[in-house]
Short mmCIF file of C-alpha atoms in Angstrom, two decimals:
data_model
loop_
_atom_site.label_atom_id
_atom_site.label_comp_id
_atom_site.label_asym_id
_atom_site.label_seq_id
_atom_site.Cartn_x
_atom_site.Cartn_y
_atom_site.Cartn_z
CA UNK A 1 175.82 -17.70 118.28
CA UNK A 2 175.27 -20.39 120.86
CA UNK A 3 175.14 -19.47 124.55
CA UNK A 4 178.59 -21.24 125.75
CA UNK A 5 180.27 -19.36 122.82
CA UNK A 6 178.11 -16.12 124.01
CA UNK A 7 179.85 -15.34 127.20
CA UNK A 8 176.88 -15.42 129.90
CA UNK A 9 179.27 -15.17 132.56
CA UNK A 10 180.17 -11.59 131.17
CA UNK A 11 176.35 -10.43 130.22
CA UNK A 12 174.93 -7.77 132.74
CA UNK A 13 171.43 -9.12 131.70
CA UNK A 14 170.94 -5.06 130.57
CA UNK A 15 168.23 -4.39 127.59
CA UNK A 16 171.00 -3.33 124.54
CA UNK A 17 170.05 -0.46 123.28
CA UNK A 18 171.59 -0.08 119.84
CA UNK A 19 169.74 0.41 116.52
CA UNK A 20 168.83 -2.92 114.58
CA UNK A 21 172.37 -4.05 112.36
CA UNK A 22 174.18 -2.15 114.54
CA UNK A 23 177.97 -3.29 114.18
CA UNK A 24 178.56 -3.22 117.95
CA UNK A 25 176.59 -5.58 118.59
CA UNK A 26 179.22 -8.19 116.66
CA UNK A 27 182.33 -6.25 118.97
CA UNK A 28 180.23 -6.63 121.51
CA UNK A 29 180.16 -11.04 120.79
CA UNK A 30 183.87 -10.84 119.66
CA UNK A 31 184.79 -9.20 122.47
CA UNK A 32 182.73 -12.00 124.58
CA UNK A 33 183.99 -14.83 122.90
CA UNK A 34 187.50 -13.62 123.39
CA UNK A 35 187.33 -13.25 126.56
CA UNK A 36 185.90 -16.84 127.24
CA UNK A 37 189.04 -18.37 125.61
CA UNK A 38 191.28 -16.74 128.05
CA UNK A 39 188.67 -17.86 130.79
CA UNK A 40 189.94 -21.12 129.59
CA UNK A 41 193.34 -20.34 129.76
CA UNK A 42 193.23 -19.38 133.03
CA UNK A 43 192.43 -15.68 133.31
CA UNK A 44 189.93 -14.76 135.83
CA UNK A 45 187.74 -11.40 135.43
CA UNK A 46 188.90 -9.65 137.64
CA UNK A 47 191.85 -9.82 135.52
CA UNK A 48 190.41 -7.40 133.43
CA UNK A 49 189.15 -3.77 133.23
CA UNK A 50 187.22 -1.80 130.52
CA UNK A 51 187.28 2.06 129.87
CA UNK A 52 184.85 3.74 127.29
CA UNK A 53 184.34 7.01 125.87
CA UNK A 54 180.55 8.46 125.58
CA UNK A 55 178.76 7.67 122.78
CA UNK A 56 176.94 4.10 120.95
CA UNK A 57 179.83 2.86 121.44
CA UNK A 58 180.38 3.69 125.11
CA UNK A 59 177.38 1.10 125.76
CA UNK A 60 179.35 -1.54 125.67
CA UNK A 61 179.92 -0.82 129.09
CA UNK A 62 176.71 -1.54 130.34
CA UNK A 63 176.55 -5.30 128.85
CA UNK A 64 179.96 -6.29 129.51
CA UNK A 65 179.72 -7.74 133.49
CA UNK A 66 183.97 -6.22 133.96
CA UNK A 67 184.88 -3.36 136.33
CA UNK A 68 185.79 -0.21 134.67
CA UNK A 69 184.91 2.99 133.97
CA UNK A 70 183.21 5.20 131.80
CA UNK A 71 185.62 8.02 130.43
CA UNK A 72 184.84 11.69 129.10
CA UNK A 73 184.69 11.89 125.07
CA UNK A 74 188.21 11.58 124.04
CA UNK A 75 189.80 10.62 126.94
CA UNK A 76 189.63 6.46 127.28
CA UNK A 77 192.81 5.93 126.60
CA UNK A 78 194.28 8.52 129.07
CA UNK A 79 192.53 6.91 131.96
CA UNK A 80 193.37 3.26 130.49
CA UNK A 81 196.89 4.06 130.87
CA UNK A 82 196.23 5.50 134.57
CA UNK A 83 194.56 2.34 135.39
CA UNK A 84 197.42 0.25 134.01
CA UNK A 85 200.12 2.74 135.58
CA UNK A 86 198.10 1.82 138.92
CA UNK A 87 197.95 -2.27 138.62
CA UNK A 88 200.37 -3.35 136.09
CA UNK A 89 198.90 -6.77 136.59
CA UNK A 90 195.30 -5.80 135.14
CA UNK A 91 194.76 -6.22 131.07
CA UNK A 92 192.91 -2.52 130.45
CA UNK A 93 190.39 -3.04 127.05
CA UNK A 94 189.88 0.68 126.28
CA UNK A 95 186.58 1.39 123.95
CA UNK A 96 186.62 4.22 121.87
CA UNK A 97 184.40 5.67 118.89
CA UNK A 98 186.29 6.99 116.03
CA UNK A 99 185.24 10.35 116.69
CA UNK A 100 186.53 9.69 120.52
CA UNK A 101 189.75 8.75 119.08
CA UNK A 102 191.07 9.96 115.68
CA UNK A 103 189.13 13.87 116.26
CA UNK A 104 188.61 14.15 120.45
CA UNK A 105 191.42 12.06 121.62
CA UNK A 106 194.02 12.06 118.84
CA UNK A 107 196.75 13.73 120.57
CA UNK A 108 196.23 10.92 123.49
CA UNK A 109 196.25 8.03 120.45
CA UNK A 110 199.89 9.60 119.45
CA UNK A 111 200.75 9.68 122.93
CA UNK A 112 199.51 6.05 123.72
CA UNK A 113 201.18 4.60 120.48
CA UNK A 114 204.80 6.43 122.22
CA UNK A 115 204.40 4.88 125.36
CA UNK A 116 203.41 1.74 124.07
CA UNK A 117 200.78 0.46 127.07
CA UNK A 118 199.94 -2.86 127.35
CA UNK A 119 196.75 -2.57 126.50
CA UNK A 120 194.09 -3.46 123.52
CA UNK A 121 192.18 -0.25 122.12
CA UNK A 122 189.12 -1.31 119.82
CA UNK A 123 187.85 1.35 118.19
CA UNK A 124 184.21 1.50 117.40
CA UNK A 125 184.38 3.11 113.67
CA UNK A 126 180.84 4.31 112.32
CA UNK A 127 182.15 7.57 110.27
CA UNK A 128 180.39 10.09 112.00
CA UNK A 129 179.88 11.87 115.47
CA UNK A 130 176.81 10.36 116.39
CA UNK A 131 174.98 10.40 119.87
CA UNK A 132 177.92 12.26 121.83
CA UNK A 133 175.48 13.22 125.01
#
């Protein structure tokens, strides 16, 4: 992918630190490239705020240049609502591995779907609990 489409404004310059093939590595340029074509629509960055769980997936933190938080295993989408129930006028990207979400945090994914935030959840789906700490 070519830098423009790459979303430098939004890299942290941080080594990534995810196995070869890894499929974050594509959410992490989705996310990126989304991002730039609401830059172009007008959205600034501070517009936005990103919660992850712990985990690979929680990474995506660390090389995506946002303010946010890092949440306990299970609990991103919890503290993306409080964030949104704080400034309705931010646009809260919650990251969550599947194990954060469908075993951890599934009674906060039913909950979430009730309230219906506005807010995007991508879940970071590798079929297994895998580096938790």
């Amino acid at each position: 992918m070519d830098k423009k489409l790459r979303g430098d404004v939004l890299d942290t310059g941080q080594e990534k630190t995810w196995c070869p093939g890894c499929p974050n590595y594509t959410i992490l340029d989705a996310v990126k490239l989304s991002l730039n074509n609401l830059f172009k629509k007008g959205f600034k960055r501070n517009d936005f705020s990103i919660v992850s769980g712990i985990g690979c997936h929680g990474k995506i933190f660390d090389y995506l240049n946002l303010s946010g938080v890092y949440s306990l295993h299970g609990r991103p989408l919890p503290t993306a609502m409080g964030i949104r129930l704080g400034n309705p006028n931010l646009k809260v990207i919650a990251f969550e591995g599947d194990g954060d979400a469908y075993s951890e945090g599934m009674s906060h994914f039913i909950h979430a779907g009730r309230y219906n935030f506005d807010m995007t959840l991508i879940v970071h789906n590798n079929q297994s609990f895998s580096l938790t700490t």
